[in-house]
Amino acid sequence: MHISTNMAGTTMAFPNVCLTPAPPAPNPVPIPYPSIGQCATAMAPTCALRVKILNKNVMTVKSKVMKTNGDEAGVSGGVASGMFGGPVTRTQSSLKVNVEGSPVVRNLDVIGSNGPSPNAPVGNQLAPSQTVVICMS
């Protein structure tokens, strides 16, 4: 699988069930949305600082993508997390390849989306950040 960097790459989790105003209903209605994160928005200080691929920082389990998109209409928050547009949490990584003391994350690794108790607990990085360096373990 291709190692993730903050060059490109997309994560997605579905369904992210958020409470959405639906007039004329008096209360918000739970509606499923996609939760999409962009690796390019990863905070550079949370990525590897000295190890780069194609001049972009390598992402590890410590890397933070703070904002997701796709569930903005659910302004009353997620059913499970109480938030919308929350961060991507990396829940899977390489077991053998570490960069600066942290395991690298790869394309197709499992992610949680929308906060620490994710609305959409199972998702993946579906689009690779780069297609040059592969991690086989």
Coordinates of N, CA and C in Angstrom, one line a residue:
M1 N 0.8 -1.2 0.0 CA 0.0 0.0 0.0 C 0.9 1.2 0.0
H2 N 0.4 2.3 -0.6 CA 1.2 3.5 -0.8 C 1.2 4.3 0.6
I3 N 2.4 4.7 1.0 CA 2.5 5.5 2.2 C 1.8 6.9 2.0
S4 N 1.1 7.3 3.0 CA 0.4 8.6 3.0 C 1.3 9.7 3.3
T5 N 1.1 10.8 2.5 CA 1.8 12.1 2.8 C 0.8 13.2 2.8
N6 N 1.2 14.4 3.1 CA 0.3 15.5 3.1 C 0.3 16.2 1.7
M7 N 0.6 15.4 0.7 CA 0.5 16.0 -0.7 C -0.9 15.9 -1.2
A8 N -1.6 14.8 -1.1 CA -2.9 14.5 -1.6 C -3.5 13.4 -0.9
G9 N -4.5 12.8 -1.4 CA -5.2 11.6 -0.8 C -6.5 12.0 -0.1
T10 N -7.4 11.0 -0.1 CA -8.7 11.3 0.4 C -9.2 10.2 1.3
T11 N -9.7 10.5 2.5 CA -10.3 9.5 3.3 C -11.8 9.7 3.2
M12 N -12.5 8.5 3.5 CA -14.0 8.6 3.4 C -14.6 7.6 4.4
A13 N -15.6 8.0 5.1 CA -16.4 7.1 6.0 C -17.8 7.3 5.7
F14 N -18.6 6.3 5.7 CA -20.0 6.4 5.5 C -20.7 5.2 6.2
P15 N -21.8 5.4 6.8 CA -22.6 6.6 7.0 C -22.2 7.4 8.2
N16 N -22.3 8.7 8.1 CA -22.1 9.6 9.2 C -23.4 10.2 9.5
V17 N -24.1 9.7 10.5 CA -25.5 10.1 10.7 C -25.6 11.3 11.6
C18 N -26.1 12.4 11.0 CA -26.2 13.7 11.7 C -27.6 14.1 11.8
L19 N -27.9 14.9 12.8 CA -29.2 15.4 13.0 C -29.4 16.7 12.2
T20 N -30.3 16.7 11.3 CA -30.5 17.7 10.3 C -31.9 18.4 10.4
P21 N -31.9 19.7 10.4 CA -33.2 20.4 10.4 C -34.0 20.0 9.2
A22 N -35.3 19.6 9.3 CA -36.1 19.3 8.2 C -37.5 19.8 8.3
P23 N -37.6 21.1 8.1 CA -39.0 21.7 8.2 C -40.0 21.0 7.3
P24 N -41.1 20.8 7.7 CA -41.8 21.3 8.9 C -41.7 20.5 10.2
A25 N -40.8 19.5 10.2 CA -40.6 18.6 11.4 C -40.1 19.5 12.5
P26 N -40.7 19.3 13.7 CA -40.3 20.2 14.9 C -38.9 19.9 15.4
N27 N -38.4 18.6 15.2 CA -37.1 18.2 15.7 C -36.2 17.8 14.5
P28 N -34.9 17.9 14.7 CA -34.0 17.5 13.6 C -34.2 16.0 13.3
V29 N -33.9 15.6 12.1 CA -34.1 14.3 11.6 C -32.7 13.7 11.4
P30 N -32.4 12.4 11.8 CA -31.2 11.8 11.5 C -31.0 11.4 10.0
I31 N -30.0 11.9 9.4 CA -29.8 11.7 8.0 C -28.3 11.2 7.8
P32 N -28.1 10.2 7.0 CA -26.7 9.7 6.7 C -26.0 10.6 5.7
Y33 N -24.7 11.0 6.0 CA -23.9 11.8 5.1 C -22.5 11.1 4.9
P34 N -21.8 11.4 3.9 CA -20.4 10.9 3.8 C -19.5 11.9 4.7
S35 N -18.5 11.3 5.2 CA -17.5 12.2 5.9 C -16.2 12.0 5.2
I36 N -15.7 13.1 4.5 CA -14.6 13.1 3.6 C -13.5 14.0 4.2
G37 N -12.3 13.4 4.3 CA -11.1 14.1 4.8 C -10.0 14.2 3.7
Q38 N -9.3 15.3 3.7 CA -8.2 15.5 2.7 C -6.9 15.4 3.4
C39 N -6.0 14.5 3.0 CA -4.7 14.4 3.6 C -3.9 15.6 3.4
A40 N -4.1 16.4 2.3 CA -3.4 17.6 2.1 C -3.6 18.7 3.1
T41 N -4.7 18.5 3.9 CA -4.9 19.5 5.0 C -4.4 19.0 6.3
A42 N -3.6 17.9 6.3 CA -2.9 17.5 7.6 C -2.0 18.5 8.1
M43 N -2.1 18.7 9.4 CA -1.2 19.8 10.0 C 0.2 19.3 9.9
A44 N 1.0 20.1 9.2 CA 2.4 19.7 9.0 C 3.2 19.4 10.2
P45 N 3.1 20.1 11.3 CA 3.8 19.8 12.5 C 3.5 18.4 13.1
T46 N 2.3 17.9 12.8 CA 2.0 16.5 13.3 C 2.4 15.4 12.4
C47 N 3.0 15.7 11.2 CA 3.5 14.7 10.3 C 5.0 14.6 10.6
A48 N 5.7 13.7 9.9 CA 7.1 13.5 10.0 C 7.8 14.8 9.5
L49 N 8.7 15.3 10.3 CA 9.3 16.6 9.9 C 10.5 16.4 9.1
R50 N 11.3 15.3 9.2 CA 12.5 15.1 8.5 C 12.4 14.0 7.4
V51 N 11.4 13.3 7.4 CA 11.2 12.2 6.3 C 10.2 12.7 5.4
K52 N 10.5 12.7 4.1 CA 9.6 13.2 3.0 C 9.6 12.3 1.9
I53 N 8.5 12.3 1.2 CA 8.3 11.6 -0.1 C 7.9 12.6 -1.1
L54 N 8.6 12.7 -2.2 CA 8.3 13.8 -3.2 C 8.2 15.2 -2.6
N55 N 9.0 15.4 -1.6 CA 9.1 16.7 -0.9 C 7.9 17.0 -0.1
K56 N 7.1 16.0 0.3 CA 6.0 16.2 1.2 C 6.2 15.3 2.5
N57 N 5.6 15.8 3.6 CA 5.8 15.1 4.9 C 5.1 13.8 4.9
V58 N 5.7 12.7 5.4 CA 5.1 11.4 5.6 C 4.1 11.5 6.8
M59 N 3.0 10.9 6.6 CA 2.0 10.9 7.7 C 2.1 9.6 8.5
T60 N 1.9 9.8 9.8 CA 2.0 8.7 10.8 C 0.7 8.7 11.6
V61 N 0.6 7.8 12.5 CA -0.7 7.7 13.3 C -0.9 9.0 14.1
K62 N 0.2 9.8 14.3 CA 0.1 11.0 15.1 C -0.4 12.2 14.2
S63 N -0.4 12.0 12.9 CA -0.8 13.1 12.0 C -2.3 13.5 12.2
K64 N -2.6 14.8 12.1 CA -3.9 15.3 12.4 C -4.5 15.9 11.1
V65 N -5.6 15.4 10.7 CA -6.5 16.1 9.7 C -7.7 16.5 10.5
M66 N -7.7 17.8 10.7 CA -8.7 18.4 11.7 C -10.1 18.6 11.2
K67 N -10.3 18.6 9.9 CA -11.6 18.9 9.4 C -12.0 17.9 8.3
T68 N -13.3 17.5 8.4 CA -13.8 16.7 7.3 C -15.0 17.4 6.7
N69 N -15.4 17.0 5.5 CA -16.5 17.7 4.8 C -17.5 16.6 4.4
G70 N -18.7 17.1 4.0 CA -19.7 16.2 3.5 C -20.9 16.2 4.4
D71 N -20.8 16.5 5.7 CA -21.9 16.5 6.7 C -22.3 17.8 7.2
E72 N -22.0 18.9 6.4 CA -22.3 20.2 6.9 C -23.7 20.5 7.1
A73 N -24.6 19.8 6.4 CA -26.1 20.1 6.5 C -26.6 19.6 7.9
G74 N -25.8 18.6 8.5 CA -26.2 18.1 9.8 C -25.8 19.0 10.9
V75 N -26.3 20.3 10.9 CA -25.8 21.3 11.8 C -26.1 21.0 13.3
S76 N -27.0 20.1 13.6 CA -27.3 19.8 15.0 C -26.3 18.7 15.5
G77 N -25.4 18.3 14.7 CA -24.3 17.4 15.2 C -24.7 15.9 14.9
G78 N -23.6 15.1 15.0 CA -23.7 13.7 14.8 C -24.5 13.0 15.9
V79 N -25.2 11.9 15.6 CA -25.9 11.1 16.5 C -25.0 10.6 17.6
A80 N -23.8 10.1 17.2 CA -22.9 9.5 18.1 C -21.9 10.5 18.7
S81 N -21.4 11.4 17.9 CA -20.3 12.3 18.4 C -20.8 13.6 18.8
G82 N -21.9 14.1 18.4 CA -22.4 15.4 18.7 C -21.8 16.5 17.9
M83 N -21.0 16.2 16.9 CA -20.3 17.2 16.1 C -20.4 16.9 14.6
F84 N -20.1 17.9 13.8 CA -20.0 17.7 12.4 C -18.7 18.3 11.9
G85 N -18.1 17.7 10.8 CA -16.9 18.3 10.3 C -15.7 18.0 11.2
G86 N -15.8 17.0 12.1 CA -14.7 16.7 13.0 C -13.5 16.1 12.4
P87 N -12.4 15.8 13.2 CA -11.2 15.3 12.6 C -11.2 13.8 12.2
V88 N -10.2 13.5 11.4 CA -10.0 12.1 11.0 C -9.0 11.4 12.1
T89 N -9.4 10.2 12.5 CA -8.6 9.5 13.5 C -8.0 8.3 12.8
R90 N -6.7 8.1 12.8 CA -6.1 6.9 12.2 C -6.2 5.7 13.2
T91 N -6.8 4.6 12.7 CA -7.0 3.5 13.6 C -6.2 2.3 13.1
Q92 N -5.6 2.4 12.0 CA -4.7 1.3 11.5 C -3.5 1.9 10.9
S93 N -2.4 1.2 11.0 CA -1.1 1.6 10.4 C -0.2 0.4 10.2
S94 N 1.0 0.7 9.7 CA 2.0 -0.3 9.5 C 2.4 -0.9 10.8
L95 N 2.6 -2.2 10.9 CA 3.1 -2.8 12.1 C 4.6 -2.8 12.2
K96 N 5.3 -2.6 11.0 CA 6.7 -2.8 11.0 C 7.5 -1.5 10.6
V97 N 6.8 -0.6 9.9 CA 7.6 0.6 9.4 C 7.2 1.8 10.3
N98 N 8.2 2.4 10.9 CA 8.1 3.6 11.7 C 8.9 4.7 11.1
V99 N 8.4 5.9 11.3 CA 9.1 7.1 10.9 C 9.1 8.1 12.1
E100 N 10.3 8.5 12.5 CA 10.4 9.3 13.6 C 9.7 8.8 14.8
G101 N 9.7 7.5 15.0 CA 9.1 6.9 16.2 C 7.6 6.5 16.1
S102 N 7.0 6.8 15.0 CA 5.5 6.5 14.9 C 5.3 5.6 13.7
P103 N 4.3 4.7 13.7 CA 4.0 3.9 12.5 C 3.4 4.8 11.4
V104 N 3.9 4.5 10.2 CA 3.4 5.2 9.0 C 1.9 4.7 8.7
V105 N 1.2 5.6 8.1 CA -0.2 5.2 7.6 C -0.2 5.1 6.1
R106 N -1.1 4.3 5.6 CA -1.0 4.0 4.2 C -2.4 4.1 3.5
N107 N -2.4 4.1 2.2 CA -3.6 4.1 1.5 C -4.4 2.8 1.9
L108 N -5.7 2.9 2.0 CA -6.6 1.8 2.4 C -6.6 1.4 3.8
D109 N -5.7 2.1 4.7 CA -5.8 1.9 6.1 C -7.1 2.4 6.6
V110 N -7.6 1.7 7.7 CA -8.9 2.1 8.3 C -8.7 3.4 9.1
I111 N -9.8 4.2 9.0 CA -9.8 5.5 9.7 C -11.1 5.6 10.5
G112 N -11.2 6.4 11.5 CA -12.4 6.9 12.1 C -12.6 8.3 11.7
S113 N -13.8 8.7 11.6 CA -14.1 10.1 11.1 C -15.0 10.8 12.0
N114 N -14.8 12.1 12.2 CA -15.7 13.0 12.9 C -15.5 12.9 14.4
G115 N -14.3 12.9 14.9 CA -14.0 13.1 16.3 C -13.6 11.8 17.1
P116 N -13.4 12.0 18.4 CA -12.8 10.9 19.2 C -13.8 9.7 19.4
S117 N -15.1 10.0 19.4 CA -16.1 8.9 19.4 C -16.9 9.1 18.0
P118 N -16.3 8.5 17.0 CA -16.7 8.9 15.6 C -18.1 8.5 15.3
N119 N -18.8 9.3 14.6 CA -20.1 9.0 14.0 C -20.0 7.9 13.0
A120 N -18.9 8.0 12.2 CA -18.7 7.0 11.1 C -17.4 6.3 11.5
P121 N -17.5 5.3 12.4 CA -16.3 4.6 12.9 C -15.5 3.9 12.0
V122 N -16.0 3.4 10.8 CA -15.2 2.7 9.9 C -15.2 3.4 8.6
G123 N -14.0 3.7 8.1 CA -13.8 4.3 6.8 C -12.4 3.9 6.4
N124 N -12.0 4.4 5.2 CA -10.6 4.1 4.7 C -10.1 5.4 4.0
Q125 N -8.8 5.3 3.8 CA -8.2 6.3 2.9 C -8.3 5.6 1.5
L126 N -9.1 6.2 0.7 CA -9.5 5.6 -0.6 C -8.6 6.1 -1.8
A127 N -8.0 7.3 -1.7 CA -7.2 7.8 -2.8 C -5.8 7.9 -2.2
P128 N -4.8 7.4 -2.9 CA -3.4 7.5 -2.4 C -2.9 9.0 -2.4
S129 N -2.0 9.2 -1.5 CA -1.3 10.5 -1.4 C -0.2 10.6 -2.5
Q130 N 0.4 9.5 -2.8 CA 1.5 9.5 -3.8 C 1.5 8.1 -4.3
T131 N 2.2 7.8 -5.4 CA 2.2 6.5 -6.0 C 3.6 6.0 -6.3
V132 N 4.6 6.5 -5.5 CA 6.0 6.1 -5.7 C 6.5 5.1 -4.7
V133 N 6.2 5.4 -3.4 CA 6.8 4.6 -2.3 C 5.7 3.7 -1.7
I134 N 5.9 2.4 -1.6 CA 5.0 1.4 -1.1 C 5.5 0.8 0.2
C135 N 4.6 0.6 1.1 CA 4.9 -0.1 2.4 C 4.2 -1.5 2.3
M136 N 5.0 -2.5 2.3 CA 4.4 -3.9 2.2 C 4.0 -4.5 3.5
S137 N 4.2 -3.9 4.6 CA 3.8 -4.5 5.9 C 3.1 -3.5 6.8

